[in-house]
Coordinates of N, CA, C and O in Angstrom, one line a residue:
M15 N -32.5 64.7 -107.3 CA -33.1 64.9 -106.0 C -32.0 64.7 -104.9 O -31.2 63.8 -105.0
A16 N -32.1 65.5 -103.9 CA -31.1 65.5 -102.8 C -31.3 64.1 -102.0 O -32.3 63.5 -102.0
D17 N -30.2 63.7 -101.4 CA -30.2 62.5 -100.6 C -31.2 62.7 -99.4 O -31.0 63.7 -98.7
V18 N -32.1 61.8 -99.3 CA -33.1 62.0 -98.2 C -32.7 61.6 -96.9 O -33.2 62.1 -95.9
L19 N -31.7 60.7 -96.8 CA -31.3 60.2 -95.5 C -30.8 61.2 -94.4 O -31.2 61.1 -93.3
P20 N -30.0 62.2 -94.8 CA -29.7 63.3 -93.8 C -30.9 64.0 -93.3 O -31.0 64.3 -92.1
L21 N -31.9 64.2 -94.2 CA -33.1 64.9 -93.8 C -33.9 64.0 -92.8 O -34.5 64.5 -91.8
V22 N -34.0 62.7 -93.1 CA -34.7 61.7 -92.3 C -34.0 61.7 -90.9 O -34.7 61.7 -89.9
E23 N -32.7 61.6 -90.9 CA -32.0 61.6 -89.6 C -32.2 62.8 -88.8 O -32.5 62.8 -87.6
A24 N -32.2 64.0 -89.5 CA -32.5 65.2 -88.8 C -33.9 65.2 -88.2 O -34.1 65.7 -87.0
R25 N -34.9 64.7 -88.9 CA -36.3 64.6 -88.4 C -36.3 63.7 -87.2 O -37.0 64.0 -86.2
L26 N -35.6 62.6 -87.2 CA -35.6 61.7 -86.1 C -35.0 62.3 -84.9 O -35.5 62.2 -83.8
R27 N -33.9 63.0 -85.1 CA -33.2 63.7 -84.0 C -34.1 64.8 -83.4 O -34.1 65.0 -82.1
S28 N -34.8 65.5 -84.2 CA -35.6 66.6 -83.7 C -36.8 66.1 -82.9 O -37.2 66.7 -81.9
A29 N -37.3 64.9 -83.3 CA -38.4 64.3 -82.5 C -38.0 63.5 -81.3 O -38.7 63.5 -80.3
L30 N -36.9 62.8 -81.4 CA -36.5 61.8 -80.4 C -35.3 62.1 -79.6 O -34.9 61.5 -78.7
G31 N -34.5 63.2 -80.0 CA -33.3 63.5 -79.3 C -32.1 62.9 -80.0 O -32.2 62.4 -81.1
E32 N -31.0 62.9 -79.3 CA -29.7 62.3 -79.9 C -29.7 60.8 -79.7 O -30.0 60.3 -78.6
P33 N -29.4 60.1 -80.7 CA -29.3 58.6 -80.6 C -28.1 58.3 -79.7 O -27.1 59.0 -79.7
D34 N -28.2 57.3 -78.8 CA -27.1 56.9 -77.9 C -26.4 55.7 -78.5 O -25.3 55.3 -78.0
A35 N -26.9 55.1 -79.6 CA -26.1 54.0 -80.3 C -26.7 53.9 -81.7 O -27.8 54.3 -82.0
R36 N -25.9 53.3 -82.6 CA -26.3 53.1 -83.9 C -25.6 51.9 -84.5 O -24.4 51.6 -84.1
A37 N -26.2 51.1 -85.3 CA -25.6 50.0 -85.9 C -26.0 49.9 -87.4 O -27.0 50.4 -87.7
A38 N -25.2 49.3 -88.2 CA -25.5 49.2 -89.6 C -25.4 47.8 -90.1 O -24.6 47.0 -89.6
V39 N -26.4 47.5 -91.0 CA -26.4 46.1 -91.5 C -26.6 46.3 -93.0 O -27.3 47.1 -93.5
T40 N -25.8 45.5 -93.8 CA -25.9 45.5 -95.2 C -26.2 44.1 -95.7 O -25.5 43.1 -95.3
F41 N -27.2 43.9 -96.5 CA -27.6 42.6 -97.0 C -27.1 42.6 -98.5 O -27.2 43.7 -99.2
L42 N -26.7 41.5 -99.0 CA -26.3 41.4 -100.4 C -27.3 41.9 -101.3 O -28.5 41.6 -101.3
G43 N -26.9 42.9 -102.2 CA -27.8 43.4 -103.2 C -28.7 44.5 -102.7 O -29.6 44.9 -103.4
T44 N -28.5 45.0 -101.4 CA -29.3 46.1 -100.9 C -28.5 47.2 -100.4 O -27.3 47.1 -100.2
D45 N -29.2 48.3 -100.2 CA -28.5 49.5 -99.6 C -28.3 49.2 -98.1 O -29.0 48.4 -97.5
R46 N -27.4 49.9 -97.5 CA -27.1 49.8 -96.1 C -28.3 50.3 -95.3 O -28.9 51.3 -95.6
I47 N -28.6 49.6 -94.2 CA -29.7 50.0 -93.3 C -29.1 50.2 -92.0 O -28.3 49.4 -91.4
E48 N -29.3 51.4 -91.4 CA -28.8 51.6 -90.0 C -30.0 51.6 -89.1 O -31.2 51.8 -89.5
V49 N -29.7 51.2 -87.8 CA -30.7 51.3 -86.8 C -30.2 52.2 -85.7 O -29.1 51.9 -85.2
L50 N -30.9 53.2 -85.3 CA -30.5 54.2 -84.3 C -31.3 53.9 -83.0 O -32.5 53.5 -83.1
R51 N -30.6 54.0 -81.9 CA -31.3 53.8 -80.6 C -31.4 55.1 -79.9 O -30.4 55.8 -79.7
F52 N -32.6 55.4 -79.4 CA -32.9 56.6 -78.6 C -33.5 56.2 -77.3 O -34.4 55.3 -77.2
Q53 N -32.9 56.7 -76.2 CA -33.4 56.4 -74.8 C -34.1 57.6 -74.3 O -33.6 58.7 -74.3
E54 N -35.3 57.4 -73.8 CA -36.1 58.5 -73.1 C -36.7 57.9 -71.9 O -37.7 57.2 -72.0
G55 N -36.1 58.2 -70.7 CA -36.6 57.6 -69.5 C -36.5 56.1 -69.5 O -35.5 55.6 -69.8
D56 N -37.7 55.4 -69.2 CA -37.6 54.0 -69.3 C -38.0 53.4 -70.6 O -38.2 52.2 -70.7
I57 N -38.1 54.2 -71.6 CA -38.5 53.8 -73.0 C -37.3 53.9 -73.9 O -36.6 54.9 -73.9
V58 N -37.0 52.8 -74.6 CA -36.0 52.8 -75.6 C -36.7 52.7 -77.0 O -37.6 51.9 -77.2
R59 N -36.2 53.5 -77.9 CA -36.8 53.5 -79.3 C -35.7 53.1 -80.3 O -34.6 53.7 -80.2
Y60 N -36.1 52.2 -81.2 CA -35.2 51.9 -82.3 C -35.8 52.4 -83.6 O -37.0 52.1 -83.9
A61 N -35.0 53.1 -84.4 CA -35.5 53.7 -85.6 C -34.6 53.3 -86.7 O -33.4 53.4 -86.6
T62 N -35.2 52.8 -87.8 CA -34.4 52.5 -89.0 C -34.0 53.7 -89.8 O -34.7 54.8 -89.7
L63 N -32.9 53.7 -90.5 CA -32.5 54.8 -91.3 C -31.9 54.1 -92.6 O -30.8 53.4 -92.5
G64 N -32.5 54.3 -93.7 CA -32.0 53.8 -94.9 C -33.2 53.2 -95.8 O -33.1 53.1 -97.0
M65 N -34.2 52.8 -95.1 CA -35.4 52.2 -95.9 C -36.0 53.3 -96.8 O -36.5 52.9 -97.9
S66 N -36.0 54.5 -96.4 CA -36.6 55.6 -97.2 C -35.7 56.2 -98.3 O -36.1 57.1 -99.1
A67 N -34.5 55.6 -98.5 CA -33.6 56.1 -99.5 C -34.2 56.0 -100.9 O -33.9 56.8 -101.8
Q68 N -34.9 54.9 -101.1 CA -35.6 54.6 -102.4 C -37.0 54.5 -102.1 O -37.4 53.9 -101.1
P69 N -37.9 54.9 -103.0 CA -39.3 54.7 -102.9 C -39.7 53.2 -103.0 O -39.0 52.5 -103.7
M70 N -40.7 52.8 -102.2 CA -41.1 51.4 -102.4 C -41.9 51.3 -103.7 O -42.7 52.3 -104.0
S71 N -41.8 50.2 -104.4 CA -42.5 50.1 -105.7 C -43.3 48.8 -105.7 O -43.0 47.9 -105.1
D72 N -44.4 48.9 -106.5 CA -45.3 47.8 -106.7 C -44.4 46.6 -107.4 O -43.8 46.8 -108.4
P73 N -44.4 45.4 -106.7 CA -43.6 44.3 -107.3 C -44.1 43.9 -108.6 O -43.3 43.3 -109.4
T74 N -45.3 44.2 -109.1 CA -45.8 43.9 -110.4 C -45.4 44.9 -111.4 O -45.6 44.6 -112.6
A75 N -44.9 46.0 -111.0 CA -44.5 47.1 -112.0 C -43.3 46.6 -112.8 O -42.4 46.0 -112.3
V76 N -43.4 46.9 -114.1 CA -42.3 46.5 -115.0 C -41.0 47.3 -114.7 O -39.9 46.8 -114.6
L77 N -41.2 48.6 -114.4 CA -40.1 49.4 -114.1 C -40.4 50.2 -112.8 O -41.4 50.8 -112.6
A78 N -39.4 50.2 -111.8 CA -39.6 51.0 -110.6 C -39.3 52.4 -110.8 O -38.3 52.8 -111.5
D79 N -40.2 53.3 -110.3 CA -40.0 54.7 -110.4 C -39.0 55.1 -109.4 O -39.1 54.8 -108.2
P80 N -37.9 55.8 -109.9 CA -36.8 56.2 -108.9 C -37.2 57.3 -108.0 O -36.4 57.6 -107.0
V81 N -38.3 58.0 -108.2 CA -38.6 59.2 -107.4 C -40.0 59.0 -106.7 O -40.1 59.2 -105.5
K82 N -41.0 58.7 -107.4 CA -42.4 58.6 -106.9 C -42.6 57.2 -106.2 O -42.0 56.2 -106.6
G83 N -43.4 57.2 -105.2 CA -43.7 56.0 -104.5 C -43.6 56.2 -103.0 O -42.9 57.1 -102.5
P84 N -44.3 55.4 -102.2 CA -44.2 55.5 -100.7 C -42.8 55.3 -100.2 O -42.1 54.5 -100.7
R85 N -42.5 56.1 -99.2 CA -41.2 56.0 -98.5 C -41.5 55.9 -97.0 O -42.4 56.6 -96.5
A86 N -40.7 55.1 -96.3 CA -41.0 55.0 -94.8 C -39.7 54.6 -94.1 O -38.8 54.1 -94.7
E87 N -39.7 54.8 -92.8 CA -38.8 54.2 -91.8 C -39.6 53.6 -90.7 O -40.8 54.0 -90.5
L88 N -39.0 52.7 -90.0 CA -39.7 51.9 -88.9 C -39.2 52.4 -87.6 O -38.1 52.6 -87.4
I89 N -40.2 52.4 -86.6 CA -39.8 52.8 -85.2 C -40.5 51.7 -84.3 O -41.7 51.5 -84.3
L90 N -39.6 51.2 -83.4 CA -40.1 50.2 -82.4 C -39.8 50.8 -81.0 O -38.7 51.3 -80.8
S91 N -40.8 50.9 -80.2 CA -40.6 51.4 -78.8 C -40.9 50.4 -77.8 O -41.9 49.7 -77.8
V92 N -40.0 50.1 -76.8 CA -40.1 49.1 -75.8 C -39.6 49.7 -74.5 O -38.8 50.6 -74.4
R93 N -40.0 49.0 -73.4 CA -39.5 49.4 -72.0 C -38.1 48.9 -71.9 O -37.8 47.7 -72.3
A94 N -37.2 49.7 -71.4 CA -35.8 49.4 -71.2 C -35.7 48.5 -70.0 O -36.4 48.5 -69.0
G95 N -34.6 47.7 -70.0 CA -34.2 46.9 -68.8 C -35.0 45.6 -68.5 O -34.8 44.9 -67.6
V96 N -36.0 45.3 -69.4 CA -36.9 44.1 -69.1 C -36.3 42.9 -69.9 O -36.4 41.8 -69.4
A97 N -35.8 43.2 -71.1 CA -35.3 42.1 -71.9 C -34.1 42.7 -72.7 O -33.8 43.9 -72.8
D98 N -33.4 41.7 -73.4 CA -32.2 42.1 -74.2 C -32.7 42.6 -75.6 O -32.4 42.0 -76.6
T99 N -33.4 43.8 -75.6 CA -34.0 44.2 -76.8 C -33.0 44.8 -77.8 O -33.4 45.0 -79.0
D100 N -31.8 45.1 -77.4 CA -30.8 45.6 -78.3 C -30.5 44.5 -79.4 O -30.0 44.9 -80.5
K101 N -30.9 43.3 -79.2 CA -30.7 42.3 -80.2 C -31.7 42.4 -81.3 O -31.7 41.6 -82.3
V102 N -32.6 43.4 -81.3 CA -33.7 43.6 -82.3 C -33.1 44.3 -83.5 O -33.8 44.4 -84.5
L103 N -31.8 44.7 -83.4 CA -31.3 45.5 -84.5 C -31.3 44.8 -85.8 O -31.7 45.3 -86.9
R104 N -30.8 43.5 -85.8 CA -30.8 42.8 -87.1 C -32.2 42.5 -87.6 O -32.5 42.7 -88.8
P105 N -33.1 42.0 -86.8 CA -34.5 41.8 -87.3 C -35.1 43.1 -87.8 O -35.8 43.0 -88.9
L106 N -34.9 44.2 -87.2 CA -35.4 45.5 -87.7 C -34.8 45.8 -89.0 O -35.5 46.3 -89.9
A107 N -33.5 45.6 -89.2 CA -32.9 45.9 -90.5 C -33.4 45.0 -91.6 O -33.6 45.4 -92.7
V108 N -33.7 43.7 -91.2 CA -34.3 42.8 -92.2 C -35.7 43.3 -92.6 O -36.0 43.3 -93.8
L109 N -36.5 43.8 -91.7 CA -37.8 44.3 -92.0 C -37.7 45.6 -92.9 O -38.4 45.8 -93.9
A110 N -36.7 46.4 -92.6 CA -36.5 47.7 -93.3 C -36.0 47.4 -94.7 O -36.2 48.1 -95.7
A111 N -35.3 46.3 -94.9 CA -34.7 45.9 -96.2 C -35.8 45.1 -97.1 O -35.6 45.0 -98.3
S112 N -36.9 44.7 -96.5 CA -37.8 43.9 -97.2 C -38.4 44.6 -98.5 O -38.6 43.9 -99.5
P113 N -38.6 45.9 -98.5 CA -39.1 46.5 -99.8 C -38.1 46.3 -100.9 O -38.4 46.0 -102.1
Q114 N -36.8 46.3 -100.6 CA -35.7 46.1 -101.6 C -35.6 44.7 -102.0 O -35.4 44.3 -103.1
V115 N -35.6 43.8 -101.0 CA -35.4 42.4 -101.2 C -36.6 41.7 -101.7 O -36.4 40.9 -102.7
E116 N -37.7 41.9 -101.2 CA -38.9 41.1 -101.6 C -39.9 41.9 -102.4 O -40.9 41.4 -102.9
G117 N -39.6 43.2 -102.6 CA -40.5 44.0 -103.4 C -41.9 44.3 -102.7 O -42.9 44.5 -103.4
V118 N -41.9 44.3 -101.4 CA -43.2 44.6 -100.7 C -43.3 46.1 -100.4 O -42.3 46.8 -100.3
I119 N -44.5 46.5 -100.3 CA -44.8 47.9 -99.9 C -45.3 47.8 -98.4 O -46.3 47.2 -98.1
V120 N -44.5 48.4 -97.5 CA -44.8 48.4 -96.1 C -45.8 49.5 -95.8 O -45.4 50.7 -96.1
A121 N -47.0 49.2 -95.3 CA -48.0 50.2 -95.1 C -48.7 49.9 -93.8 O -48.7 48.7 -93.3
P122 N -49.4 50.9 -93.2 CA -50.2 50.6 -92.0 C -51.2 49.5 -92.2 O -51.8 49.3 -93.2
G123 N -51.3 48.6 -91.1 CA -52.2 47.5 -91.2 C -51.5 46.2 -91.6 O -52.0 45.1 -91.4
A124 N -50.3 46.3 -92.1 CA -49.5 45.2 -92.6 C -48.9 44.4 -91.4 O -48.6 45.0 -90.4
S125 N -48.7 43.1 -91.6 CA -48.0 42.3 -90.7 C -46.6 42.0 -91.3 O -46.6 41.7 -92.5
L126 N -45.6 42.1 -90.5 CA -44.2 41.8 -91.0 C -43.7 40.7 -90.0 O -43.8 40.9 -88.8
D127 N -43.2 39.6 -90.5 CA -42.7 38.5 -89.7 C -41.3 38.2 -90.0 O -40.9 38.1 -91.2
V128 N -40.5 38.1 -89.0 CA -39.1 37.8 -89.2 C -38.8 36.3 -89.0 O -37.7 35.8 -89.3
G129 N -39.8 35.5 -88.6 CA -39.6 34.0 -88.5 C -38.8 33.6 -87.3 O -38.5 32.4 -87.2
E130 N -38.4 34.5 -86.4 CA -37.7 34.1 -85.2 C -38.0 35.2 -84.2 O -38.5 36.2 -84.5
P131 N -37.7 34.9 -82.9 CA -38.0 36.0 -81.9 C -37.3 37.3 -82.3 O -36.2 37.3 -82.8
L132 N -38.0 38.4 -82.0 CA -37.4 39.7 -82.3 C -36.1 40.0 -81.5 O -35.3 40.7 -82.0
W133 N -36.0 39.4 -80.3 CA -34.8 39.4 -79.5 C -34.8 38.2 -78.7 O -35.8 37.5 -78.6
P134 N -33.7 37.8 -78.0 CA -33.6 36.5 -77.3 C -34.8 36.4 -76.3 O -34.9 37.3 -75.5
G135 N -35.5 35.3 -76.4 CA -36.6 35.0 -75.5 C -37.9 35.8 -75.7 O -38.8 35.7 -74.9
A136 N -37.9 36.6 -76.8 CA -39.1 37.4 -77.1 C -40.3 36.5 -77.4 O -40.1 35.6 -78.1
P137 N -41.5 36.9 -76.9 CA -42.7 36.1 -77.3 C -43.2 36.6 -78.7 O -44.3 36.2 -79.0
F138 N -42.5 37.4 -79.4 CA -42.9 38.0 -80.6 C -42.0 37.6 -81.8 O -40.8 37.7 -81.6
T139 N -42.6 37.2 -82.9 CA -41.8 37.0 -84.1 C -42.3 37.9 -85.2 O -41.7 38.0 -86.3
S140 N -43.3 38.7 -85.0 CA -43.9 39.6 -86.0 C -44.3 40.9 -85.4 O -44.4 41.0 -84.2
V141 N -44.6 41.9 -86.3 CA -45.0 43.2 -85.8 C -46.2 43.6 -86.7 O -46.4 43.2 -87.8
L142 N -47.1 44.4 -86.1 CA -48.1 45.1 -86.8 C -47.7 46.5 -87.1 O -47.1 47.2 -86.2
V143 N -47.8 46.9 -88.4 CA -47.4 48.3 -88.8 C -48.6 49.2 -88.4 O -49.7 49.0 -88.9
A144 N -48.3 50.2 -87.6 CA -49.3 51.1 -87.1 C -49.3 52.4 -88.0 O -48.5 52.6 -88.9
E145 N -50.3 53.2 -87.8 CA -50.4 54.5 -88.5 C -49.3 55.5 -88.2 O -48.9 55.6 -87.0
P146 N -48.8 56.2 -89.1 CA -47.7 57.2 -88.9 C -48.3 58.5 -88.3 O -49.5 58.7 -88.2
G147 N -47.4 59.4 -87.9 CA -47.8 60.7 -87.6 C -47.9 61.0 -86.1 O -48.0 62.2 -85.7
G148 N -47.8 60.0 -85.2 CA -48.0 60.3 -83.8 C -46.6 60.7 -83.2 O -46.5 61.8 -82.6
L149 N -45.7 59.8 -83.2 CA -44.4 60.1 -82.6 C -43.5 61.0 -83.4 O -42.9 61.9 -82.9
V150 N -43.3 60.7 -84.7 CA -42.5 61.5 -85.5 C -43.3 61.9 -86.7 O -43.9 61.1 -87.4
E151 N -43.4 63.2 -87.0 CA -44.2 63.7 -88.1 C -43.6 63.3 -89.4 O -42.4 63.2 -89.6
D152 N -44.5 63.2 -90.4 CA -44.1 62.9 -91.8 C -43.1 63.9 -92.2 O -43.2 65.1 -91.9
L153 N -42.1 63.5 -93.1 CA -41.1 64.4 -93.7 C -41.5 64.7 -95.1 O -41.5 63.8 -95.9
E154 N -41.9 65.9 -95.4 CA -42.3 66.3 -96.8 C -41.0 66.4 -97.6 O -40.1 67.0 -97.1
L155 N -41.1 65.9 -98.8 CA -39.9 66.0 -99.7 C -40.4 66.8 -100.9 O -41.6 67.1 -101.1
D156 N -39.4 67.3 -101.7 CA -39.7 68.1 -102.9 C -40.5 67.3 -103.9 O -40.3 66.1 -104.0
E157 N -41.5 67.9 -104.5 CA -42.3 67.3 -105.6 C -41.4 66.7 -106.6 O -40.3 67.3 -106.9
P158 N -41.7 65.6 -107.2 CA -42.9 64.8 -107.1 C -42.7 63.7 -106.1 O -43.6 62.8 -106.0
A159 N -41.7 63.7 -105.3 CA -41.5 62.6 -104.3 C -42.6 62.6 -103.2 O -43.0 63.6 -102.8
D160 N -42.9 61.4 -102.8 CA -43.9 61.2 -101.7 C -43.2 61.5 -100.4 O -41.9 61.4 -100.3
P161 N -43.9 61.9 -99.3 CA -43.3 62.2 -98.0 C -42.8 60.8 -97.4 O -43.2 59.8 -97.8
V162 N -41.9 61.0 -96.5 CA -41.4 59.9 -95.7 C -42.3 59.7 -94.5 O -42.5 60.6 -93.7
H163 N -42.9 58.5 -94.3 CA -43.7 58.2 -93.1 C -42.8 57.5 -92.1 O -42.0 56.6 -92.5
F164 N -43.0 57.7 -90.8 CA -42.3 57.0 -89.8 C -43.3 56.1 -89.1 O -44.2 56.5 -88.4
L165 N -43.2 54.8 -89.4 CA -44.3 53.8 -89.1 C -43.9 53.1 -87.8 O -42.9 52.4 -87.7
P166 N -44.8 53.3 -86.7 CA -44.6 52.6 -85.5 C -44.8 51.1 -85.7 O -45.7 50.7 -86.5
L167 N -44.0 50.2 -85.1 CA -44.2 48.8 -85.1 C -44.7 48.3 -83.8 O -44.1 48.7 -82.7
L168 N -45.7 47.5 -83.8 CA -46.3 46.9 -82.5 C -46.1 45.4 -82.5 O -46.6 44.7 -83.4
P169 N -45.2 44.9 -81.6 CA -44.9 43.5 -81.6 C -46.2 42.7 -81.4 O -47.1 43.0 -80.6
M170 N -46.3 41.5 -82.1 CA -47.4 40.6 -82.0 C -46.9 39.2 -81.6 O -45.9 38.8 -82.2
T171 N -47.7 38.6 -80.7 CA -47.4 37.2 -80.5 C -47.9 36.4 -81.7 O -48.7 36.9 -82.5
P172 N -47.5 35.1 -81.8 CA -48.0 34.3 -82.9 C -49.5 34.2 -82.9 O -50.2 34.2 -84.0
N173 N -50.1 34.0 -81.7 CA -51.6 33.9 -81.6 C -52.2 35.2 -82.1 O -53.3 35.2 -82.8
E174 N -51.7 36.4 -81.7 CA -52.2 37.7 -82.1 C -52.1 37.8 -83.6 O -53.0 38.3 -84.3
A175 N -51.0 37.4 -84.2 CA -50.8 37.5 -85.6 C -51.8 36.7 -86.4 O -52.4 37.1 -87.4
A176 N -52.0 35.4 -85.9 CA -53.0 34.6 -86.5 C -54.4 35.2 -86.4 O -55.2 35.2 -87.4
W177 N -54.8 35.7 -85.3 CA -56.1 36.3 -85.0 C -56.2 37.5 -85.9 O -57.3 37.8 -86.5
K178 N -55.2 38.3 -86.1 CA -55.2 39.5 -86.9 C -55.5 39.1 -88.4 O -56.2 39.8 -89.1
R179 N -54.9 38.0 -88.9 CA -55.1 37.6 -90.2 C -56.6 37.3 -90.5 O -57.1 37.6 -91.6
V180 N -57.3 36.8 -89.5 CA -58.7 36.5 -89.6 C -59.6 37.8 -89.4 O -60.5 38.0 -90.2
H181 N -59.3 38.5 -88.4 CA -60.2 39.6 -88.0 C -59.7 41.0 -88.4 O -60.5 42.0 -88.4
G182 N -58.5 41.2 -88.8 CA -58.0 42.5 -89.3 C -57.2 43.2 -88.2 O -57.3 43.0 -87.0
A183 N -56.4 44.2 -88.7 CA -55.6 45.0 -87.8 C -56.4 45.9 -86.9 O -56.1 46.0 -85.7
Q184 N -57.5 46.5 -87.4 CA -58.3 47.3 -86.5 C -58.9 46.6 -85.3 O -58.9 47.1 -84.2
A185 N -59.3 45.4 -85.6 CA -59.9 44.5 -84.5 C -58.9 44.2 -83.5 O -59.2 44.2 -82.3
L186 N -57.7 43.9 -83.9 CA -56.6 43.5 -83.0 C -56.2 44.8 -82.1 O -56.1 44.7 -80.9
Q187 N -56.1 45.9 -82.8 CA -55.8 47.1 -82.0 C -56.9 47.5 -81.0 O -56.6 47.9 -79.9
E188 N -58.2 47.3 -81.4 CA -59.3 47.5 -80.5 C -59.2 46.5 -79.3 O -59.5 46.9 -78.1
R189 N -58.8 45.3 -79.6 CA -58.7 44.3 -78.5 C -57.6 44.7 -77.5 O -57.7 44.6 -76.3
W190 N -56.5 45.2 -78.1 CA -55.4 45.6 -77.2 C -55.8 46.8 -76.3 O -55.6 46.8 -75.1
L191 N -56.6 47.8 -76.9 CA -57.0 48.9 -76.2 C -58.0 48.5 -75.1 O -57.9 49.0 -74.0
T192 N -59.0 47.7 -75.5 CA -60.0 47.2 -74.5 C -59.4 46.6 -73.3 O -59.8 46.7 -72.2
N193 N -58.3 45.8 -73.5 CA -57.6 45.1 -72.4 C -56.5 45.9 -71.7 O -55.8 45.3 -70.9
G194 N -56.3 47.1 -72.2 CA -55.3 47.9 -71.6 C -53.9 47.3 -71.8 O -53.0 47.4 -70.9
T195 N -53.6 46.7 -72.9 CA -52.4 46.1 -73.2 C -51.2 47.1 -73.3 O -51.3 48.1 -74.0
D196 N -50.1 46.8 -72.6 CA -48.9 47.6 -72.6 C -48.1 47.1 -73.8 O -47.3 46.2 -73.7
L197 N -48.3 47.7 -75.0 CA -47.6 47.3 -76.2 C -46.1 47.5 -76.1 O -45.3 47.0 -77.0
R198 N -45.6 48.3 -75.1 CA -44.2 48.5 -75.0 C -43.5 47.5 -74.1 O -42.3 47.6 -73.9
D199 N -44.3 46.6 -73.5 CA -43.7 45.6 -72.5 C -43.1 44.5 -73.4 O -43.8 43.8 -74.0
P200 N -41.8 44.4 -73.3 CA -41.1 43.4 -74.2 C -41.3 41.9 -73.7 O -41.0 41.0 -74.4
A201 N -42.0 41.8 -72.5 CA -42.2 40.4 -72.0 C -43.7 40.1 -71.9 O -44.1 39.2 -71.2
R202 N -44.6 41.0 -72.5 CA -46.0 40.8 -72.3 C -46.5 39.5 -72.9 O -45.9 38.9 -73.8
T203 N -47.6 39.0 -72.4 CA -48.2 37.8 -73.0 C -49.3 38.3 -74.0 O -49.7 39.4 -74.1
S204 N -49.8 37.3 -74.7 CA -50.9 37.6 -75.7 C -52.1 38.1 -75.1 O -52.5 37.7 -74.0
V205 N -52.8 39.0 -75.8 CA -54.1 39.6 -75.3 C -55.1 38.5 -75.4 O -55.0 37.6 -76.3
P206 N -56.1 38.4 -74.5 CA -57.2 37.4 -74.6 C -57.9 37.6 -75.9 O -58.3 38.7 -76.3
L207 N -58.0 36.5 -76.7 CA -58.6 36.5 -78.0 C -59.9 35.8 -78.2 O -60.4 35.6 -79.3
E208 N -60.5 35.3 -77.1 CA -61.8 34.6 -77.2 C -62.9 35.6 -77.4 O -62.9 36.7 -76.9

């Protein structure tokens, strides 16, 4: 099967334009993960590149299938100029490497926690994985490979993450919607959870 990363990068470029910066992180025992930055008006988007090189596999499987299995990349969108969000590159790469390192399958509705602020002074240490298909369309690959999904990440405060564990991802997203929460605001406070 052809290397999927050039196809993934081409899809990102066609949807988001030319990246104005990129950084690479390699963790011991994992493939290299790049994070590309795209600027569009007052919105900056960070997209991983490398997570989809291998399909994610069930950690209980005896043998990982080298072709079949879900593939994804992560996209985080925030308002520019409010916080030093460029420091999110390493935490994003950590999240993108988690399928290789921890054997997790990253899917919509999941919570991912980096255990520290996503960037200096950020009120968020975790993200909610949202449904794909809005910003960047899925990338179909040759059979039998699964398509690559581009999963938006929605930063969560620790209180929101705890509330989501009890009530679920759908309930938290409805709470954000009801309160008109600007999920791209890198300095936002927690949504009212009573």
